[in-house]
């Protein structure tokens, strides 16, 4: 006999329990968290100063001692800056950018998609047309153009000082660099929310027609109550999966943009711009591009595995591959948006 | 069907115009352009430019016209001069721009002075436009002149020189990846949870989660640099042809710009794109097939005693392939636009790299031309997919 006050585990506890059974995803979660937390203590961990240039030490191979006797775990770049130090700082920049961009654009997408899907009518028509219109643009081209404009006119574009200072503190960069990163983020968010909005709208449209929403409305519940207690919780699982995928999409898109020279600019380290420099020295120093490649490779794989694990954890009823199909379509949609090929 | 087509074409046209406006405005605010370097020479004493010089250069790039006129001239080649109807000319003295702006000297209370441009001293009228070279308008296929990359040469030349490379790379990679990716996806769905399926899903998972530039760089490291060091057959790391002869172990001497040379250069960028696309396509087909194979009509088909081959290919695949068609909507735009990053890594002289270069060098007329064409092709792709979809899936009616 069960005790009368035994409470069944909540939805989220169950989800977390199921997620834990996905070993790889769990390890990936630990890994990403560790990298991000470590990067927050960059100033403590990093053996050298971020931009400390010493030309005598340039091109030191990994695991070796530079001409002046200093030791560099991952070697040094073409200006003799310590790779390990810059990688840690870059993790802070790249991951924070990806997280901020995805979070903000998901939030905007949820609000817009919910409003459009739940209330329908004129709001829905206008937002759907707008989303459709934005998605006819070749996103990657727009990203490149916007990035190039933002970088070249960085002094003229007004960004609230408080914002760039906050970002500067989080990323351990100065205010000027912070401003540049903020601009890149704004561009990503401006182009990124439409995917989420469309996706949320579609889901809300089907949830809205469910009997439980209808009966709740019949009982006299307000729209706000309905949205918060019925629509949002049911739409949440796919949104979380989309969020994870969007995270890896943003990470990859940011590094691709910086790799091409239109994203975060040197000396602010980002994995993408470190790779773009290393890439031009790869014929003389083949190990060099491997150093920034490694974190990009590890993080994008890890985030995708977490997404995989989350998907399995969030939707145990539908063991079928239907969710997988949806997810793949979504993945494709996100991928097309970043079009980083 | 006819009404649908007409409505869609009108819609498409409107979207195209709207995106032209947006991209034009965006690039209008962009920095750089032909005047940037000139401002610096203008300030240095020795080559000081006269007002006439500036006016002439501005005229060459149409910078002296007002934005709406510049836009319509770029879009449809209008106004190209005064309008003549039945022998009578109209609008001859409407101002379309400003040849010499008025200079106003501002004196601030703290003693500083500054000269700003305000008003217009000598306007440009429609009648002045007659002597200018006017593009026929991008909507009619005239892209105008390149400003930086090929100074004063038509952009169409630039595009024509790059197009073959992009078509070659994208065409081959898309065809090969469909030819390999679709069967692989079907096979791994039919043999779900087999060893092959596990291997396939893992590889395609990795393939679709890694960014292309990471795969590309690793390929260059392994197949170009590593293989060369080790004395194996290696592949040239970049460009579409080499400019001097080279020797490859086991193959012998490769003569520059011979077919063999071209093939060797082609393998790596092609391989990377094919790998990435196969990963995406096979996952997509696999999940679609798994969903369909579970349906009742497939069970019915099996129960009727049909051969497994017929069940899979005739009953299941036909339905599973439908969503795949939507995925192909972007293919035409992709064919044209190329893969900017892959082309950048392998130094492939295609349109994707042209786009990146044009943005980097602030040659915005080129950027806009390329953007317009890709938007057009994307819209066309959507239209074609919608029509194809209705042909293949009788449940869907176009209306």
Coordinates of N, CA, C and O in Angstrom, one line a residue, chain A residues 14 32 51 134 146 179 234 246 253 279 282:
Chain A
X14 N 11.4 13.5 -13.6 CA 11.4 12.4 -14.4 C 12.3 12.6 -15.7 O 13.0 11.7 -16.0
X32 N 30.8 20.4 -21.2 CA 30.5 21.8 -21.6 C 30.5 22.7 -20.3 O 31.0 23.7 -20.3
X51 N 46.6 39.0 -24.2 CA 47.2 39.6 -25.5 C 48.7 39.8 -25.4 O 49.3 40.6 -26.1
X134 N 11.3 37.5 -43.9 CA 12.7 37.4 -43.5 C 13.3 36.1 -43.9 O 14.5 36.1 -44.2
X146 N 25.9 42.4 -42.7 CA 25.7 43.1 -41.5 C 26.9 43.1 -40.6 O 27.3 44.1 -40.0
X179 N 31.5 46.2 -27.1 CA 30.5 46.8 -28.0 C 30.4 46.0 -29.3 O 29.4 45.8 -29.9
X234 N 3.2 22.5 -22.4 CA 3.1 21.4 -23.5 C 4.0 21.7 -24.7 O 4.4 20.8 -25.4
X246 N 19.8 25.1 -31.5 CA 20.1 26.4 -31.9 C 21.4 26.9 -31.3 O 22.2 27.6 -31.9
X253 N 27.8 29.1 -36.3 CA 27.7 30.3 -37.2 C 28.6 31.4 -36.7 O 29.2 32.1 -37.6
X279 N 44.9 29.1 -39.7 CA 44.7 28.5 -41.0 C 45.7 29.1 -42.1 O 46.2 28.3 -42.9
X282 N 49.1 27.2 -41.8 CA 49.0 25.7 -41.7 C 50.0 25.0 -42.5 O 50.4 23.8 -42.2

